[in-house]
mmCIF file of C-alpha atoms in Angstrom:
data_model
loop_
_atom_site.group_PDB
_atom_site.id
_atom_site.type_symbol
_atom_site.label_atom_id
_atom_site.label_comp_id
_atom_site.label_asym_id
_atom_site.label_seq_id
_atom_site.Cartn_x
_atom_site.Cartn_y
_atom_site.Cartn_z
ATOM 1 C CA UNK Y 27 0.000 0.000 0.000
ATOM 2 C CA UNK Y 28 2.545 2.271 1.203
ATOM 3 C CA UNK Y 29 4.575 1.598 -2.047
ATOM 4 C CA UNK Y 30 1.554 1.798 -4.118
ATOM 5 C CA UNK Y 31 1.153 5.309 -2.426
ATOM 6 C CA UNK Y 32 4.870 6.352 -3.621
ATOM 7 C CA UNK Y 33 4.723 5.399 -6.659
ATOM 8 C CA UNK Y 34 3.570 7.226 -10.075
ATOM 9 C CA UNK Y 35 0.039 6.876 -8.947
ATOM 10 C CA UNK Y 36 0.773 9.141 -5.440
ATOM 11 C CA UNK Y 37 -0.469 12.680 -7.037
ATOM 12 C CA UNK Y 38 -3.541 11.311 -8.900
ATOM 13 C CA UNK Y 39 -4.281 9.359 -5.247
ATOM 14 C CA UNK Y 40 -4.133 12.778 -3.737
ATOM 15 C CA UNK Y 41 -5.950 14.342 -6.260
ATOM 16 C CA UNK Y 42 -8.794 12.144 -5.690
ATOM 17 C CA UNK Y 43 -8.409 12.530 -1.810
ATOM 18 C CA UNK Y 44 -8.683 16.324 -2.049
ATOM 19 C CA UNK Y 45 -11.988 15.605 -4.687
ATOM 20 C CA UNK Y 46 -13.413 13.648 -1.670
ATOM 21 C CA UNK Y 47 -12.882 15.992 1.205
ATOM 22 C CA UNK Y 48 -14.288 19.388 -1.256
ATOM 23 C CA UNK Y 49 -17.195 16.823 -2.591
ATOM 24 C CA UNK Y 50 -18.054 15.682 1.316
ATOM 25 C CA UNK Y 51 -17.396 19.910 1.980
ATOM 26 C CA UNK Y 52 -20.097 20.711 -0.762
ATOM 27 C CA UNK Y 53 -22.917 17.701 -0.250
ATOM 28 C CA UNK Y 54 -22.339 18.360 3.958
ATOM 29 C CA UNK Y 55 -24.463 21.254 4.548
ATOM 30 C CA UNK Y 56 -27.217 19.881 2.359
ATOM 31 C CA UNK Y 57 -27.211 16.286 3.924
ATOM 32 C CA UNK Y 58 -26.646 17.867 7.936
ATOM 33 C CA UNK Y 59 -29.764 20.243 7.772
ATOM 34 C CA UNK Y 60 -32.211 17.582 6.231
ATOM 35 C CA UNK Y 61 -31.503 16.142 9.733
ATOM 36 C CA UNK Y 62 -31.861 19.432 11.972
ATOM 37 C CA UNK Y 63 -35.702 20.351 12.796
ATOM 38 C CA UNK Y 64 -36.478 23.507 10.899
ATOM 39 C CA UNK Y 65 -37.478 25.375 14.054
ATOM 40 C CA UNK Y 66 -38.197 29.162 14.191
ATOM 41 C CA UNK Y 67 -34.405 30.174 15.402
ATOM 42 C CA UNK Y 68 -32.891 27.581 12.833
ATOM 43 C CA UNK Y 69 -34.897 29.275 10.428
ATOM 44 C CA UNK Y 70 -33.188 32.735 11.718
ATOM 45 C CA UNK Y 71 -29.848 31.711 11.457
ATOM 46 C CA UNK Y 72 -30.202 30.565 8.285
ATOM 47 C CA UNK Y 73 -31.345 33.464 6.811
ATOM 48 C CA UNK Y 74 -28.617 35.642 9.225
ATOM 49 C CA UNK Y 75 -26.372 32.977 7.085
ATOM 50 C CA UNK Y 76 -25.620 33.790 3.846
ATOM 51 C CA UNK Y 77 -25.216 37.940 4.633
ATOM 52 C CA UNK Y 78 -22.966 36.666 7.308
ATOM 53 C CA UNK Y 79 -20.755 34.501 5.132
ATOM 54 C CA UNK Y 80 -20.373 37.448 2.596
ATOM 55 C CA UNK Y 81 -19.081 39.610 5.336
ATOM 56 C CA UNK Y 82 -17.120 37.287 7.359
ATOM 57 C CA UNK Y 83 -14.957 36.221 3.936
ATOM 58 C CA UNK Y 84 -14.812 39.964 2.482
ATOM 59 C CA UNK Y 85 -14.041 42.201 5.884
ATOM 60 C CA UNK Y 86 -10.702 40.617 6.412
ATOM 61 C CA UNK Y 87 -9.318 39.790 2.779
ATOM 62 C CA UNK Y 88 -10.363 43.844 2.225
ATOM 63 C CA UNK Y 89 -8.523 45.233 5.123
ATOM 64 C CA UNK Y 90 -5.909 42.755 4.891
ATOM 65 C CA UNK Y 91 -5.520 44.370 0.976
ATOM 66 C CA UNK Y 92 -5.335 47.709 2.118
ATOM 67 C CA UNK Y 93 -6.699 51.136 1.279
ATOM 68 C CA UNK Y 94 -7.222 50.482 -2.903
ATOM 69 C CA UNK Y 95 -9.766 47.364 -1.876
ATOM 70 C CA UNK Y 96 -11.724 49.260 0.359
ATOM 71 C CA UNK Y 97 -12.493 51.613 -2.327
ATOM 72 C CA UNK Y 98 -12.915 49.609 -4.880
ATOM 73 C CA UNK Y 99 -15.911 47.859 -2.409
ATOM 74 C CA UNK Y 100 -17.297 50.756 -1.720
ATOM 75 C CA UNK Y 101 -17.320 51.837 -5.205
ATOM 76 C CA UNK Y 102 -18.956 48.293 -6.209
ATOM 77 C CA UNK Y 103 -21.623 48.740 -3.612
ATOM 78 C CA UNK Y 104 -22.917 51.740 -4.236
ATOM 79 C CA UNK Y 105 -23.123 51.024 -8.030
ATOM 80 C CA UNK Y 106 -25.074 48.221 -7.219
ATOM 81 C CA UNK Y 107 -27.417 49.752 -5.008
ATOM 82 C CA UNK Y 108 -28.012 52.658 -7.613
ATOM 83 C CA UNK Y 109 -28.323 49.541 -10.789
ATOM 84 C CA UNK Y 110 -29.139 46.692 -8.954
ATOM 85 C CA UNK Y 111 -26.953 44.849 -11.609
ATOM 86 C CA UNK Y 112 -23.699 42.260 -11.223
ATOM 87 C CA UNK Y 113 -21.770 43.471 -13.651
ATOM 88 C CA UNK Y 114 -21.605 47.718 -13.709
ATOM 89 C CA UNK Y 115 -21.070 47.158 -9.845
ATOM 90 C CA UNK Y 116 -17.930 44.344 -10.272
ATOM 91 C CA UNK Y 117 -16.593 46.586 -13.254
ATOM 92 C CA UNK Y 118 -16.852 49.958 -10.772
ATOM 93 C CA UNK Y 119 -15.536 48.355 -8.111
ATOM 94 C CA UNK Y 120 -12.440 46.979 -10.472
ATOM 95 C CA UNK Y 121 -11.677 50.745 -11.964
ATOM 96 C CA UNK Y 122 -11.739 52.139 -8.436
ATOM 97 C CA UNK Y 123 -9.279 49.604 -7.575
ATOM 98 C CA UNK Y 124 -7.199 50.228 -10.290
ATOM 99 C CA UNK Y 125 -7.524 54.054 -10.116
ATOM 100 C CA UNK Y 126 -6.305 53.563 -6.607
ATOM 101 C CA UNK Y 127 -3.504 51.475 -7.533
ATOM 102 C CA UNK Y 128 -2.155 53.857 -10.197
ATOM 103 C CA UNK Y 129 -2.168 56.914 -7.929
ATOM 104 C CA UNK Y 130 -0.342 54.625 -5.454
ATOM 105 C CA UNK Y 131 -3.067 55.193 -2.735
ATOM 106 C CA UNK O 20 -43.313 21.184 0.316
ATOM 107 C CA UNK O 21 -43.184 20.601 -3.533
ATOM 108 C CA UNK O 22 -40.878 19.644 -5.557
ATOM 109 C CA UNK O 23 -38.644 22.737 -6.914
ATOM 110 C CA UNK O 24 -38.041 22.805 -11.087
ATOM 111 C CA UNK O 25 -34.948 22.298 -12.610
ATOM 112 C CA UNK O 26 -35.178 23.417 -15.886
ATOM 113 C CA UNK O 27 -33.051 23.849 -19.372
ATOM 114 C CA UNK O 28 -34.242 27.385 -19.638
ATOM 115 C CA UNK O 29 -33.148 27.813 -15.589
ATOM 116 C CA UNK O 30 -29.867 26.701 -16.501
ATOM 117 C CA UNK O 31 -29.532 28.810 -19.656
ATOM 118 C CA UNK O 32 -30.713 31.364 -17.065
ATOM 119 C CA UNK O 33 -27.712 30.342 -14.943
ATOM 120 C CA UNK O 34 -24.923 30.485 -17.278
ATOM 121 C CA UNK O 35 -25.829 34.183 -18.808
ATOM 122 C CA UNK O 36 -25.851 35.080 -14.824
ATOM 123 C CA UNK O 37 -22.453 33.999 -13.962
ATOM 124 C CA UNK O 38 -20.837 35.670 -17.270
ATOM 125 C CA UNK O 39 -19.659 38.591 -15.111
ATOM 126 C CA UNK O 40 -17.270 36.793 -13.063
ATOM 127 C CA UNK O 41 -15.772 34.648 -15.597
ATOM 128 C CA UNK O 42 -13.044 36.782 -16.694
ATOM 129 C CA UNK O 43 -12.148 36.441 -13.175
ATOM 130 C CA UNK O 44 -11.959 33.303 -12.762
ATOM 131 C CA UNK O 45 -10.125 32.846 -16.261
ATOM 132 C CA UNK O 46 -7.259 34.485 -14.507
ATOM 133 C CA UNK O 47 -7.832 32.831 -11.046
ATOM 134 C CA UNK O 48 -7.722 29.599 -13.555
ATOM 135 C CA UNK O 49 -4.594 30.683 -15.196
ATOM 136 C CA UNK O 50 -2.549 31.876 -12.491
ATOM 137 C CA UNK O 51 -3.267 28.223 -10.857
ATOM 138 C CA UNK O 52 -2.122 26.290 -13.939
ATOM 139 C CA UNK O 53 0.745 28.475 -14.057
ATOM 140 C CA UNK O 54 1.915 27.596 -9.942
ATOM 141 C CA UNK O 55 1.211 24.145 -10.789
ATOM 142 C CA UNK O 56 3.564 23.788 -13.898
ATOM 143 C CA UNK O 57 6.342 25.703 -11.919
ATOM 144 C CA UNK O 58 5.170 23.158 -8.912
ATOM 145 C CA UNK O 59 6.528 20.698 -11.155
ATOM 146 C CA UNK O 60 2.882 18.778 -11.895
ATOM 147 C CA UNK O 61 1.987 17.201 -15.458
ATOM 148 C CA UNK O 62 -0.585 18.917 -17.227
ATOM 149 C CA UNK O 63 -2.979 15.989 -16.718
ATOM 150 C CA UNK O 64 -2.260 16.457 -12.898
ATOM 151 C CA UNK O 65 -3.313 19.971 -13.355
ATOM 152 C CA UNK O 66 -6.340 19.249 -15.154
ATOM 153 C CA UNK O 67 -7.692 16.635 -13.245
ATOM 154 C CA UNK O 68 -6.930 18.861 -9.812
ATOM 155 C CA UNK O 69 -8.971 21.583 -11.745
ATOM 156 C CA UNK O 70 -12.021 19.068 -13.180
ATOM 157 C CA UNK O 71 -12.492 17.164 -9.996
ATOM 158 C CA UNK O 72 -11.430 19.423 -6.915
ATOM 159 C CA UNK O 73 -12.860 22.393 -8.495
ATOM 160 C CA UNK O 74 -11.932 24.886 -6.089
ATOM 161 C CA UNK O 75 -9.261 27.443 -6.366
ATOM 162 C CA UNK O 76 -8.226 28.518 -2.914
ATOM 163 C CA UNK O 77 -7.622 24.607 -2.010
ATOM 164 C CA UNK O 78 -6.124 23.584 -4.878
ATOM 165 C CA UNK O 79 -3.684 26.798 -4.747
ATOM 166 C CA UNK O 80 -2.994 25.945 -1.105
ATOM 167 C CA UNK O 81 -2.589 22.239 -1.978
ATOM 168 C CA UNK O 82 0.493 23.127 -4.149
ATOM 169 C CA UNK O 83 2.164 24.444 -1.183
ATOM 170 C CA UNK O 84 2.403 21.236 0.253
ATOM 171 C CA UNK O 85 2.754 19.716 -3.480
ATOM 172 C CA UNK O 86 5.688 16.746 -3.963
ATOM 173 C CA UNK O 87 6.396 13.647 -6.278
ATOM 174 C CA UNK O 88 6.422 10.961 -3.916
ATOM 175 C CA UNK O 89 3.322 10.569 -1.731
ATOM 176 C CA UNK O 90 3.041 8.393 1.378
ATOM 177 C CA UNK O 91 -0.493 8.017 3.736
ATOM 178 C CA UNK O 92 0.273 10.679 6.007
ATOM 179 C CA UNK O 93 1.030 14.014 3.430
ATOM 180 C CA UNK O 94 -1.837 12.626 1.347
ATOM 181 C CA UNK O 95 -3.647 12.866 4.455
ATOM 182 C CA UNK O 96 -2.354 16.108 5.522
ATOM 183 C CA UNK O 97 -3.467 17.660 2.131
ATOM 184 C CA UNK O 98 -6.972 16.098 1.897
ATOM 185 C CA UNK O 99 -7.071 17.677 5.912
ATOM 186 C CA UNK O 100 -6.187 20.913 4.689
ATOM 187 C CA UNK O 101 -8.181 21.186 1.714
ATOM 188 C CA UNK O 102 -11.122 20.262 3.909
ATOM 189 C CA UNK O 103 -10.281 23.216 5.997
ATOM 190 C CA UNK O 104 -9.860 25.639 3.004
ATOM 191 C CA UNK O 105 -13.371 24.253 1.779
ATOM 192 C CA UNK O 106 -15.589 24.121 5.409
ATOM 193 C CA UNK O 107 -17.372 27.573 4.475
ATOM 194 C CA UNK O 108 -19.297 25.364 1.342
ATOM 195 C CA UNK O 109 -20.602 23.353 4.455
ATOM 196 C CA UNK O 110 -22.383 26.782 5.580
ATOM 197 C CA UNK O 111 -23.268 27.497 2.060
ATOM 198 C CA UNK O 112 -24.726 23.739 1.549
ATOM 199 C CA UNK O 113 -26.959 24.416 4.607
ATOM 200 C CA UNK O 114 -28.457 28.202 3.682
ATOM 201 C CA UNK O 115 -29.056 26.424 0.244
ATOM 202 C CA UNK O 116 -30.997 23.142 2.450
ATOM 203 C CA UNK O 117 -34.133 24.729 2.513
ATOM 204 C CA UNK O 118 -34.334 25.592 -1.252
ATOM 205 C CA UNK O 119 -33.156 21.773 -2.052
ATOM 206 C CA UNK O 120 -34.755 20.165 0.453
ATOM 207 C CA UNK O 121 -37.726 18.415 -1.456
ATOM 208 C CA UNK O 122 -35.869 18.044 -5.085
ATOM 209 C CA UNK O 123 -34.941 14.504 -5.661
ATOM 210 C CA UNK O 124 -31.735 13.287 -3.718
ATOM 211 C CA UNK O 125 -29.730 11.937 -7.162
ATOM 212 C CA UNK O 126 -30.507 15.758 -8.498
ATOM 213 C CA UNK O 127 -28.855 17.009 -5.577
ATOM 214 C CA UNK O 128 -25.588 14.990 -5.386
ATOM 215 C CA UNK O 129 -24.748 15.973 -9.126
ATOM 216 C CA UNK O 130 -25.925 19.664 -8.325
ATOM 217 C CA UNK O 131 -23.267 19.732 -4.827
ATOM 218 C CA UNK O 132 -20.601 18.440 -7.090
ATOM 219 C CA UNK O 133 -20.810 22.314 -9.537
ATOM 220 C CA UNK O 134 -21.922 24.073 -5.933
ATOM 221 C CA UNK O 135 -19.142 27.115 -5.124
ATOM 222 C CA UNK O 136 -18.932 30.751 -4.394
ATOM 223 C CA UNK O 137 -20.452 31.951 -7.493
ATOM 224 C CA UNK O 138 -23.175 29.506 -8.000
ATOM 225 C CA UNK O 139 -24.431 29.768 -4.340
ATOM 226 C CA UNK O 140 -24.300 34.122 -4.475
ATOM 227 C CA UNK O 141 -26.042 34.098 -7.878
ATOM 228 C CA UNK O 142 -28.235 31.337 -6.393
ATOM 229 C CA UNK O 143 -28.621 33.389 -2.873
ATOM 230 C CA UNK O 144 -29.850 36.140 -4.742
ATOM 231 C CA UNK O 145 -32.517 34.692 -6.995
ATOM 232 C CA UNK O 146 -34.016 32.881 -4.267
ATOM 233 C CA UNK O 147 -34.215 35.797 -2.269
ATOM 234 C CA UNK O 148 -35.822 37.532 -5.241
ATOM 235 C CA UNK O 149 -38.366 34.508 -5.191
ATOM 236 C CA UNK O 150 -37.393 32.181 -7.742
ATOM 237 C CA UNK O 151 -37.135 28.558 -7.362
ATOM 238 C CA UNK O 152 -35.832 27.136 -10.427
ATOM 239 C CA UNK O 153 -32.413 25.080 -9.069
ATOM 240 C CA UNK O 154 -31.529 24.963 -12.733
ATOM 241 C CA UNK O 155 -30.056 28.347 -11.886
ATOM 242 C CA UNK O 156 -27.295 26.903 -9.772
ATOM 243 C CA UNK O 157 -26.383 24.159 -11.542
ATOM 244 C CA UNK O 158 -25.916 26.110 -14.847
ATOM 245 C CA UNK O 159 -24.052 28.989 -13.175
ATOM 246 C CA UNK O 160 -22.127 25.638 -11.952
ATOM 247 C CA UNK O 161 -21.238 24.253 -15.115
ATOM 248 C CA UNK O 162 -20.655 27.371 -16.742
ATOM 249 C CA UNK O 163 -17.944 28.659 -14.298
ATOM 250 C CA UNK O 164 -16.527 24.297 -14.109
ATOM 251 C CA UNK O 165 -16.206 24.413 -17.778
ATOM 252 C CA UNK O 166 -14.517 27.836 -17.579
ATOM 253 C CA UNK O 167 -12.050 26.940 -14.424
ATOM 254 C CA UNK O 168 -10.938 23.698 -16.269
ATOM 255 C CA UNK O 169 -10.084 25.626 -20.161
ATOM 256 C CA UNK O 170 -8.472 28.627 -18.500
ATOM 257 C CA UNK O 171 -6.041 26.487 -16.455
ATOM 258 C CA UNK O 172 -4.083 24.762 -19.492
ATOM 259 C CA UNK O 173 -3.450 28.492 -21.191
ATOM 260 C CA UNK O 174 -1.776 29.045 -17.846
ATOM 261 C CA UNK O 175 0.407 25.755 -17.528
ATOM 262 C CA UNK O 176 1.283 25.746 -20.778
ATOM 263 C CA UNK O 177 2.772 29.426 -20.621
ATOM 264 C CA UNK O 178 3.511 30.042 -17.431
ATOM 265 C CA UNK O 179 1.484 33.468 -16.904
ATOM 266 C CA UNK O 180 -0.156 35.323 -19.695
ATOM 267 C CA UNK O 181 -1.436 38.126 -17.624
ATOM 268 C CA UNK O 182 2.019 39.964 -16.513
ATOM 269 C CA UNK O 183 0.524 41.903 -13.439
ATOM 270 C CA UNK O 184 -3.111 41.055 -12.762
ATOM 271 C CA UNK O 185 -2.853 43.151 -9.523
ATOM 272 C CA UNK O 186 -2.537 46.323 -11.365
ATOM 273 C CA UNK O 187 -6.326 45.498 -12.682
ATOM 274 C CA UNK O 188 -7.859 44.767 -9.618
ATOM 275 C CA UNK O 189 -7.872 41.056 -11.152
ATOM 276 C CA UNK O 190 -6.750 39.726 -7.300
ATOM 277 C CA UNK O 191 -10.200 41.069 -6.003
ATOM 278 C CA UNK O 192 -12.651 40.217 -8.268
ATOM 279 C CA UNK O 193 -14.258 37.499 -6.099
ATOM 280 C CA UNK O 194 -14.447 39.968 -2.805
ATOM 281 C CA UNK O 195 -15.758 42.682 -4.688
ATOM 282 C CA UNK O 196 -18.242 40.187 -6.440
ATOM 283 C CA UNK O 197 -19.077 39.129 -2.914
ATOM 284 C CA UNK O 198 -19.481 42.054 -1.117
ATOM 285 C CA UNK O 199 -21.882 43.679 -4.341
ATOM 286 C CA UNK O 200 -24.441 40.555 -3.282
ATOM 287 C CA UNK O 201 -25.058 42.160 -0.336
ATOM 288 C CA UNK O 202 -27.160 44.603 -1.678
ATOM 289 C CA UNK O 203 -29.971 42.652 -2.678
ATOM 290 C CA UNK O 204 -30.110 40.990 0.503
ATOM 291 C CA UNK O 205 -30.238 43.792 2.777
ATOM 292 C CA UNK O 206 -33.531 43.807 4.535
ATOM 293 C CA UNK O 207 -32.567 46.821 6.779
ATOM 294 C CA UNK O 208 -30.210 47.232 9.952
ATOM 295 C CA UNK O 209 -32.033 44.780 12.136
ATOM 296 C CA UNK O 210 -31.863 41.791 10.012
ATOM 297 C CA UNK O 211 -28.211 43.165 9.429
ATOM 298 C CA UNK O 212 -26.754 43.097 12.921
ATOM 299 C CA UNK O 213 -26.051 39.460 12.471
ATOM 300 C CA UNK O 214 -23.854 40.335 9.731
ATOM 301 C CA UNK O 215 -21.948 42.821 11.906
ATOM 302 C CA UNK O 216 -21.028 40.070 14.274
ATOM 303 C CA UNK O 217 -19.741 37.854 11.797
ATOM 304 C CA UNK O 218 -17.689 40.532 10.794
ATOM 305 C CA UNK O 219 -15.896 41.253 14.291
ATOM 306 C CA UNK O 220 -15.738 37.391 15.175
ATOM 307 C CA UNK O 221 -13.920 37.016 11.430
ATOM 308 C CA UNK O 222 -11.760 40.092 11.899
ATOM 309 C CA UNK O 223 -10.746 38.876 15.602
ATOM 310 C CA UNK O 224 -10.201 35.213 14.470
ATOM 311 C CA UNK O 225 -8.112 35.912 11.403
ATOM 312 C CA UNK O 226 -5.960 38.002 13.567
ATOM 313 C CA UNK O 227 -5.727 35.106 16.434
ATOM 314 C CA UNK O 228 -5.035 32.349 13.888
ATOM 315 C CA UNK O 229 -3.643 31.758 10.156
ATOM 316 C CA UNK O 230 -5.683 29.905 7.766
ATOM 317 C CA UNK O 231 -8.852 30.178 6.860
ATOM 318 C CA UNK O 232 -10.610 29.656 9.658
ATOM 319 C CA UNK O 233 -11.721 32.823 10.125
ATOM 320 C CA UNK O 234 -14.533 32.640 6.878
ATOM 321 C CA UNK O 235 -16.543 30.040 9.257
ATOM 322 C CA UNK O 236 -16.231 31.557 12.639
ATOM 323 C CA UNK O 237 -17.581 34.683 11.472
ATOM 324 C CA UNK O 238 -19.985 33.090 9.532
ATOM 325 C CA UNK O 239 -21.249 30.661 12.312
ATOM 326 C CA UNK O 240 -21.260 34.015 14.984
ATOM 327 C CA UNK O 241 -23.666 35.879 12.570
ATOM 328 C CA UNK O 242 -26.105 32.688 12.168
ATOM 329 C CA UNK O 243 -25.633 32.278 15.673
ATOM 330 C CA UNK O 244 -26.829 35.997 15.981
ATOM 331 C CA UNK O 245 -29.822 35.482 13.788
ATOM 332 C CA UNK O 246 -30.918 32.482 16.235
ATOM 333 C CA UNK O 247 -30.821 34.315 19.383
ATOM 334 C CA UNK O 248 -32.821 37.588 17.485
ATOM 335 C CA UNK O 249 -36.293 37.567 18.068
ATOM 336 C CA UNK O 250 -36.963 40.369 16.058
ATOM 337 C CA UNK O 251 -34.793 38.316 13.015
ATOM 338 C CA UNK O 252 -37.679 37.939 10.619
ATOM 339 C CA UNK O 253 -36.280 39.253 6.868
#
């Protein structure tokens, strides 16, 4: 086994082991809340969940990126609340970025 | 509860949503397929990492800890990490539970397999908008796999095409992405104080501890939040 494992077939083996822990990742959310009683509060916190996931991943990769990120999020979200479209508001928030960038901000 | 649709014209639906962030994630794609070449992987290690891992923060971490020869315990240490690097689709999966809860179970598993960022915010928003077609996620899914998996052989094959993506903001397409969803699911500040939680717990946490541990912390804090609010309703 161990040789197996060291041989040529080692990076495909771990390939397939990182497949399996992303696919159990993905499919674990799903499968665990089919089992949890939809009761009023779970029903709160899931809907507290996905706003909370947005800000919990953004907050710290944007600080951690400095002044030119912040901008260019601001930037984004108020073109998106003014359009209420994807695409003006990722392209505003990418030229305030970049604008911020060149001027060395 | 009745059975959601999952329709062709959903999924055509799903794809022509997801077009904005595909430039994004052509780069993400390329700038993978070039670390992995330079990592010293064959381009059928690359593509295979891209076609069946299909995540780009784990697989970019993974070649960190990349080698030739493999034994039980690194393979184990990199399936470990990539779990860690991956736990926030495990929140994702369960905000989506609701919406997939009565759609049959062999739909689901091949849905989950094309389920990331992308999919679930484009997904996040339609639902809250009222749809219900779950067509929408899995051809925003497909779209963006089909995408990740082309964009990474430009990349291996010459090293990095794009000579500064930085300089374009290219590095923060996905948080900018992100952070514009939030918009269309404000409901004013009440149902927003949850979010403000999950923001201090994440900003704390990522300062107490490197990785990525921080995404789910925060996350868990602000559903946590939502639970104990009585006045939650959005």
């Amino acid at each position: 086994m161990g040789e197996f494992i060291a041989g040529p077939a080692g990076p495909y083996l771990a390939i397939a082991a990182m497949a399996a822990a992303t696919y159990a990742c993905r499919a674990a959310g799903v499968v665990l809340m089919s089992r949890v009683r939809l009761t009023a509060s779970v029903q709160r916190a899931l809907r507290a969940l996905p706003g909370s996931i947005v800000v919990a991943t953004v907050l710290p990769i944007a600080l951690k990126a400095g002044a030119p990120a912040l901008v260019g999020l601001v930037a984004a979200l108020v073109t998106m609340s003014l359009t209420r479209h994807e695409l003006p508001a990722l392209l505003a928030g990418l030229a305030a970025v970049s604008l911020a960038r060149a001027a060395g901000i | 509860m009745s059975r959601p649709p999952f329709t062709l014209a959903g999924s055509l639906e799903g794809a022509r949503l997801v077009l904005p962030v595909l430039p994004g994630v052509c780069v993400f794609a390329t700038a993978f397929g070039a670390a992995a070449a330079q990592k010293g992987m064959t381009v059928w290690q690359a593509l295979s990492m891209s076609a069946f891992v299909y995540a780009g923060a784990s697989q970019m971490v993974a070649l960190e800890l990349w080698r030739e020869t493999w034994s039980p315990s690194t393979i184990l240490t990199v399936m470990a990490v990539t779990a860690t690097v991956n736990a926030r689709m495990v929140l994702m999966g369960a905000a989506m539970q609701p919406w997939m809860a009565a759609a049959p179970p062999a739909q689901n598993a091949l849905n989950l397999f094309f389920f990331t960022d992308a999919n679930w915010l484009i997904g996040t928003r339609y639902r809250a908008e009222g749809g219900s077609d779950l067509g929408i996620l899995f051809g925003a899914g497909v779209a963006l796999w089909v995408v990740w998996i082309l964009a990474t052989l430009p990349g291996f094959l010459t090293g990095a095409l794009i000579a500064d993506p930085r300089r374009y903001g290219i590095d923060l397409v996905m948080p900018i992405f992100f952070s514009a969803m939030l918009v269309p699911l404000w409901k004013g500040f009440g149902p927003a104080l949850p979010w403000a939680v999950a923001g201090t717990v994440a900003l704390a946490v990522e300062a107490a501890i490197p990785g990525y541990l921080f995404i789910v912390a925060g996350a868990l804090a602000g559903a946590l939040t939502g639970a104990l609010l009585k006045d939650g309703d959005g």
